[in-house]
PDB file of C-alpha atoms in Angstrom:
ATOM      1  CA  UNK A   1      -8.662  -1.511  -2.064  1.00  0.00           C
ATOM      2  CA  UNK A   2     -11.956   0.410  -3.865  1.00  0.00           C
ATOM      3  CA  UNK A   3     -12.888  -0.070   0.260  1.00  0.00           C
ATOM      4  CA  UNK A   4     -10.383   1.562   1.999  1.00  0.00           C
ATOM      5  CA  UNK A   5      -9.849   3.556  -0.764  1.00  0.00           C
ATOM      6  CA  UNK A   6     -13.437   5.123  -0.071  1.00  0.00           C
ATOM      7  CA  UNK A   7     -12.542   5.262   3.297  1.00  0.00           C
ATOM      8  CA  UNK A   8      -9.673   7.881   2.505  1.00  0.00           C
ATOM      9  CA  UNK A   9     -11.298   9.897   0.926  1.00  0.00           C
ATOM     10  CA  UNK A  10     -13.838  10.630   3.184  1.00  0.00           C
ATOM     11  CA  UNK A  11     -11.375  11.064   5.651  1.00  0.00           C
ATOM     12  CA  UNK A  12      -9.457  13.737   3.405  1.00  0.00           C
ATOM     13  CA  UNK A  13     -13.067  15.794   3.947  1.00  0.00           C
ATOM     14  CA  UNK A  14     -13.074  15.897   7.612  1.00  0.00           C
ATOM     15  CA  UNK A  15      -9.514  17.369   7.584  1.00  0.00           C
ATOM     16  CA  UNK A  16      -6.757  14.228   7.205  1.00  0.00           C
ATOM     17  CA  UNK A  17      -4.828  12.848   4.640  1.00  0.00           C
ATOM     18  CA  UNK A  18      -3.799   8.856   3.282  1.00  0.00           C
ATOM     19  CA  UNK A  19      -0.465   8.294   5.017  1.00  0.00           C
ATOM     20  CA  UNK A  20       0.866   4.921   3.863  1.00  0.00           C
ATOM     21  CA  UNK A  21      -0.704   1.110   3.864  1.00  0.00           C
ATOM     22  CA  UNK A  22       0.962  -2.345   5.316  1.00  0.00           C
ATOM     23  CA  UNK A  23      -0.337  -5.570   5.416  1.00  0.00           C
ATOM     24  CA  UNK A  24      -0.542  -7.777   9.242  1.00  0.00           C
ATOM     25  CA  UNK A  25      -3.057  -6.676  10.706  1.00  0.00           C
ATOM     26  CA  UNK A  26      -6.818  -8.483  11.616  1.00  0.00           C
ATOM     27  CA  UNK A  27      -7.117 -10.976  13.615  1.00  0.00           C
ATOM     28  CA  UNK A  28      -4.706 -13.144  11.536  1.00  0.00           C
ATOM     29  CA  UNK A  29      -2.667 -10.481  10.723  1.00  0.00           C
ATOM     30  CA  UNK A  30      -2.876 -11.538   7.251  1.00  0.00           C
ATOM     31  CA  UNK A  31      -5.417  -8.323   6.465  1.00  0.00           C
ATOM     32  CA  UNK A  32      -4.191  -4.347   5.367  1.00  0.00           C
ATOM     33  CA  UNK A  33      -3.682  -1.651   7.773  1.00  0.00           C
ATOM     34  CA  UNK A  34      -4.137   2.005   6.525  1.00  0.00           C
ATOM     35  CA  UNK A  35      -2.731   4.793   7.983  1.00  0.00           C
ATOM     36  CA  UNK A  36      -4.455   7.751   8.602  1.00  0.00           C
ATOM     37  CA  UNK A  37      -3.042  10.803   9.816  1.00  0.00           C
ATOM     38  CA  UNK A  38      -4.317  14.813  10.516  1.00  0.00           C
ATOM     39  CA  UNK A  39      -3.911  17.046   7.570  1.00  0.00           C
ATOM     40  CA  UNK A  40      -2.459  20.094   9.190  1.00  0.00           C
ATOM     41  CA  UNK A  41      -2.802  22.420   5.566  1.00  0.00           C
ATOM     42  CA  UNK A  42      -4.735  25.044   5.724  1.00  0.00           C
ATOM     43  CA  UNK A  43      -7.012  24.052   2.751  1.00  0.00           C
ATOM     44  CA  UNK A  44      -7.743  20.757   4.561  1.00  0.00           C
ATOM     45  CA  UNK A  45      -8.899  23.126   7.936  1.00  0.00           C
ATOM     46  CA  UNK A  46     -11.505  24.775   5.512  1.00  0.00           C
ATOM     47  CA  UNK A  47     -12.982  21.886   3.546  1.00  0.00           C
ATOM     48  CA  UNK A  48     -13.278  20.187   7.011  1.00  0.00           C
ATOM     49  CA  UNK A  49     -14.806  22.991   8.968  1.00  0.00           C
ATOM     50  CA  UNK A  50     -17.167  23.445   5.213  1.00  0.00           C
ATOM     51  CA  UNK A  51     -17.947  19.313   6.182  1.00  0.00           C
ATOM     52  CA  UNK A  52     -18.581  19.284   9.168  1.00  0.00           C
ATOM     53  CA  UNK A  53     -21.080  22.226   8.362  1.00  0.00           C
ATOM     54  CA  UNK A  54     -22.810  20.785   6.160  1.00  0.00           C
ATOM     55  CA  UNK A  55     -22.879  16.767   7.350  1.00  0.00           C
ATOM     56  CA  UNK A  56     -23.050  18.266  11.327  1.00  0.00           C
ATOM     57  CA  UNK A  57     -24.134  13.640  11.656  1.00  0.00           C
ATOM     58  CA  UNK A  58     -21.590  11.781   9.665  1.00  0.00           C
ATOM     59  CA  UNK A  59     -19.799  10.858  13.054  1.00  0.00           C
ATOM     60  CA  UNK A  60     -22.881   8.809  13.943  1.00  0.00           C
ATOM     61  CA  UNK A  61     -23.462   7.672  10.629  1.00  0.00           C
ATOM     62  CA  UNK A  62     -25.442  10.502   9.264  1.00  0.00           C
ATOM     63  CA  UNK A  63     -24.811  11.715   5.626  1.00  0.00           C
ATOM     64  CA  UNK A  64     -21.449  12.297   4.024  1.00  0.00           C
ATOM     65  CA  UNK A  65     -19.785  13.689   1.033  1.00  0.00           C
ATOM     66  CA  UNK A  66     -21.029  12.553  -1.982  1.00  0.00           C
ATOM     67  CA  UNK A  67     -17.470  10.170  -3.382  1.00  0.00           C
ATOM     68  CA  UNK A  68     -15.660  11.738  -6.209  1.00  0.00           C
ATOM     69  CA  UNK A  69     -14.826   8.820  -7.950  1.00  0.00           C
ATOM     70  CA  UNK A  70     -11.695  10.407 -10.082  1.00  0.00           C
ATOM     71  CA  UNK A  71     -10.550  11.627  -6.301  1.00  0.00           C
ATOM     72  CA  UNK A  72     -10.850   7.652  -5.262  1.00  0.00           C
ATOM     73  CA  UNK A  73      -9.158   5.981  -7.991  1.00  0.00           C
ATOM     74  CA  UNK A  74      -6.502   8.083  -7.292  1.00  0.00           C
ATOM     75  CA  UNK A  75      -6.371   7.363  -3.742  1.00  0.00           C
ATOM     76  CA  UNK A  76      -6.647   3.760  -4.712  1.00  0.00           C
ATOM     77  CA  UNK A  77      -4.032   3.896  -6.574  1.00  0.00           C
ATOM     78  CA  UNK A  78      -1.703   4.953  -4.433  1.00  0.00           C
ATOM     79  CA  UNK A  79      -1.944   2.491  -1.873  1.00  0.00           C
ATOM     80  CA  UNK A  80      -2.082  -0.284  -4.918  1.00  0.00           C
ATOM     81  CA  UNK A  81       1.512   1.671  -5.497  1.00  0.00           C
ATOM     82  CA  UNK A  82       2.498   1.655  -1.601  1.00  0.00           C
ATOM     83  CA  UNK A  83       1.558  -2.244  -1.278  1.00  0.00           C
ATOM     84  CA  UNK A  84       3.596  -3.154  -4.194  1.00  0.00           C
ATOM     85  CA  UNK A  85       6.374  -0.898  -3.225  1.00  0.00           C
ATOM     86  CA  UNK A  86       6.627  -2.068  -0.012  1.00  0.00           C
ATOM     87  CA  UNK A  87       9.849  -3.983  -0.703  1.00  0.00           C
ATOM     88  CA  UNK A  88      12.751  -3.029  -3.004  1.00  0.00           C
ATOM     89  CA  UNK A  89      13.440  -6.476  -5.522  1.00  0.00           C
ATOM     90  CA  UNK A  90      16.562  -7.323  -3.926  1.00  0.00           C
ATOM     91  CA  UNK A  91      14.274  -7.679  -0.324  1.00  0.00           C
ATOM     92  CA  UNK A  92      11.691  -9.725  -2.964  1.00  0.00           C
ATOM     93  CA  UNK A  93      13.727 -12.314  -3.565  1.00  0.00           C
ATOM     94  CA  UNK A  94      15.500 -13.028  -0.464  1.00  0.00           C
ATOM     95  CA  UNK A  95      12.536 -13.069   1.380  1.00  0.00           C
ATOM     96  CA  UNK A  96      10.914 -15.675  -1.232  1.00  0.00           C
ATOM     97  CA  UNK A  97      14.892 -17.618  -0.931  1.00  0.00           C
ATOM     98  CA  UNK A  98      14.246 -17.766   2.605  1.00  0.00           C
ATOM     99  CA  UNK A  99      10.437 -18.479   2.621  1.00  0.00           C
ATOM    100  CA  UNK A 100      10.932 -21.547  -0.118  1.00  0.00           C
ATOM    101  CA  UNK A 101      14.061 -22.608   1.513  1.00  0.00           C
ATOM    102  CA  UNK A 102      12.186 -23.226   4.367  1.00  0.00           C
ATOM    103  CA  UNK A 103       9.007 -25.290   2.564  1.00  0.00           C
ATOM    104  CA  UNK A 104      11.446 -27.016   1.088  1.00  0.00           C
ATOM    105  CA  UNK A 105      13.836 -28.033   5.069  1.00  0.00           C
ATOM    106  CA  UNK A 106      10.221 -28.965   6.653  1.00  0.00           C
ATOM    107  CA  UNK A 107       9.124 -31.816   4.249  1.00  0.00           C
ATOM    108  CA  UNK A 108      12.670 -33.088   4.302  1.00  0.00           C
ATOM    109  CA  UNK A 109      12.797 -33.374   8.293  1.00  0.00           C
ATOM    110  CA  UNK A 110       9.860 -34.885   7.321  1.00  0.00           C
ATOM    111  CA  UNK A 111      10.450 -37.217   5.375  1.00  0.00           C
ATOM    112  CA  UNK A 112      14.134 -38.436   5.767  1.00  0.00           C
ATOM    113  CA  UNK A 113      17.193 -37.644   4.553  1.00  0.00           C
ATOM    114  CA  UNK A 114      16.619 -40.860   1.718  1.00  0.00           C
ATOM    115  CA  UNK A 115      17.790 -39.686  -1.853  1.00  0.00           C
ATOM    116  CA  UNK A 116      14.100 -40.436  -3.098  1.00  0.00           C
ATOM    117  CA  UNK A 117      12.922 -37.711  -0.833  1.00  0.00           C
ATOM    118  CA  UNK A 118      15.459 -35.279  -1.532  1.00  0.00           C
ATOM    119  CA  UNK A 119      16.007 -35.342  -5.016  1.00  0.00           C
ATOM    120  CA  UNK A 120      12.476 -34.375  -5.210  1.00  0.00           C
ATOM    121  CA  UNK A 121      12.743 -31.574  -2.265  1.00  0.00           C
ATOM    122  CA  UNK A 122      15.202 -30.182  -4.057  1.00  0.00           C
ATOM    123  CA  UNK A 123      12.909 -30.577  -7.604  1.00  0.00           C
ATOM    124  CA  UNK A 124       9.819 -28.448  -5.668  1.00  0.00           C
ATOM    125  CA  UNK A 125      12.881 -26.277  -4.565  1.00  0.00           C
ATOM    126  CA  UNK A 126      14.177 -25.608  -7.617  1.00  0.00           C
ATOM    127  CA  UNK A 127      10.818 -24.830  -9.434  1.00  0.00           C
ATOM    128  CA  UNK A 128       9.787 -22.503  -6.962  1.00  0.00           C
ATOM    129  CA  UNK A 129      12.953 -20.714  -6.975  1.00  0.00           C
ATOM    130  CA  UNK A 130      12.121 -21.005 -10.819  1.00  0.00           C
ATOM    131  CA  UNK A 131       8.943 -18.468 -10.164  1.00  0.00           C
ATOM    132  CA  UNK A 132      11.063 -15.322  -8.581  1.00  0.00           C
ATOM    133  CA  UNK A 133      12.004 -13.783 -11.211  1.00  0.00           C
ATOM    134  CA  UNK A 134       8.527 -14.530 -12.674  1.00  0.00           C
ATOM    135  CA  UNK A 135       6.826 -12.953  -9.472  1.00  0.00           C
ATOM    136  CA  UNK A 136       9.674 -10.281  -9.817  1.00  0.00           C
ATOM    137  CA  UNK A 137       8.060  -9.142 -13.621  1.00  0.00           C
ATOM    138  CA  UNK A 138       4.701  -9.100 -12.622  1.00  0.00           C
ATOM    139  CA  UNK A 139       5.374  -7.179  -9.295  1.00  0.00           C
ATOM    140  CA  UNK A 140       7.201  -4.663 -11.675  1.00  0.00           C
ATOM    141  CA  UNK A 141       4.477  -3.966 -14.151  1.00  0.00           C
ATOM    142  CA  UNK A 142       2.059  -3.930 -11.476  1.00  0.00           C
ATOM    143  CA  UNK A 143       3.737  -1.036 -10.071  1.00  0.00           C
ATOM    144  CA  UNK A 144       4.230   0.786 -13.459  1.00  0.00           C
ATOM    145  CA  UNK A 145       0.819   0.861 -13.988  1.00  0.00           C
ATOM    146  CA  UNK A 146      -0.022   2.895 -10.838  1.00  0.00           C
ATOM    147  CA  UNK A 147       2.832   5.441 -11.330  1.00  0.00           C
ATOM    148  CA  UNK A 148       1.823   5.966 -14.729  1.00  0.00           C
ATOM    149  CA  UNK A 149      -1.051   6.593 -13.443  1.00  0.00           C
ATOM    150  CA  UNK A 150      -0.655   8.399 -10.384  1.00  0.00           C
ATOM    151  CA  UNK A 151       2.656  10.552 -12.022  1.00  0.00           C
ATOM    152  CA  UNK A 152      -0.341  11.378 -15.091  1.00  0.00           C
ATOM    153  CA  UNK A 153      -2.665  12.536 -12.526  1.00  0.00           C
ATOM    154  CA  UNK A 154       0.837  15.015 -11.566  1.00  0.00           C
ATOM    155  CA  UNK A 155       1.421  13.146  -8.182  1.00  0.00           C
ATOM    156  CA  UNK A 156       5.014  13.150  -7.178  1.00  0.00           C
ATOM    157  CA  UNK A 157       7.478  10.153  -6.965  1.00  0.00           C
ATOM    158  CA  UNK A 158       9.533  11.194  -3.463  1.00  0.00           C
ATOM    159  CA  UNK A 159      11.943   8.289  -1.950  1.00  0.00           C
ATOM    160  CA  UNK A 160      11.724   7.954   1.749  1.00  0.00           C
ATOM    161  CA  UNK A 161      14.515   7.684   4.046  1.00  0.00           C
ATOM    162  CA  UNK A 162      14.416   3.867   3.536  1.00  0.00           C
ATOM    163  CA  UNK A 163      14.974   3.563  -0.429  1.00  0.00           C
ATOM    164  CA  UNK A 164      11.140   2.639  -0.415  1.00  0.00           C
ATOM    165  CA  UNK A 165       9.478   5.187  -3.196  1.00  0.00           C
ATOM    166  CA  UNK A 166       6.828   6.406  -2.875  1.00  0.00           C
ATOM    167  CA  UNK A 167       4.199   8.988  -4.897  1.00  0.00           C
ATOM    168  CA  UNK A 168       2.899  12.437  -3.297  1.00  0.00           C
ATOM    169  CA  UNK A 169      -0.230  14.879  -4.771  1.00  0.00           C
ATOM    170  CA  UNK A 170       1.048  17.294  -6.290  1.00  0.00           C
ATOM    171  CA  UNK A 171       2.908  19.661  -3.420  1.00  0.00           C
ATOM    172  CA  UNK A 172       1.735  17.554  -0.631  1.00  0.00           C
ATOM    173  CA  UNK A 173       5.110  15.812   1.116  1.00  0.00           C
ATOM    174  CA  UNK A 174       5.361  12.750   2.829  1.00  0.00           C
ATOM    175  CA  UNK A 175       3.950  11.977   5.980  1.00  0.00           C
ATOM    176  CA  UNK A 176       6.527  13.008   9.139  1.00  0.00           C
ATOM    177  CA  UNK A 177       8.360  16.275   7.150  1.00  0.00           C
ATOM    178  CA  UNK A 178       6.589  19.238   9.553  1.00  0.00           C
ATOM    179  CA  UNK A 179       3.666  16.850  10.461  1.00  0.00           C
ATOM    180  CA  UNK A 180       4.114  15.777  14.256  1.00  0.00           C
ATOM    181  CA  UNK A 181       1.354  13.554  14.261  1.00  0.00           C
ATOM    182  CA  UNK A 182       3.162  10.846  11.231  1.00  0.00           C
TER     183      UNK A 182
END
């Protein structure tokens, strides 16, 4: 997350803004993909023009603007919150139930339907399902921690059309609201 936050901060210095993050990138499909979109606000354009003047070789591997640790920390908190809040608790429960059932059905089909195998597989399935509430509590606390950091910094909670909670900077809005590139 630290590298993504640094990348988002640097992009903001040159006229872009962090929009979202999701899992599913990389060669194995288990990486994280960050969406950065052009920031069309006058402040962003002014900042970008100033930084392109100060750091003309930034695009070629030259010097970059110095990192501001507080701003990078807030970007990191936004990224972590967005990852933790990408699914509702109901969606997480369904995903866990389907995944654990599939995990239990695999060995059941492999070992056959004798009594010992079925009892063992049902026991494993029940133990895995008992972990679902624990996972939900951990995720809830994780989200609350980063939501608190963002609220303290003046970020505003906004709910997307799909019901997902997001935090936008003071005076900001979700990508796609007046942003043709979102």
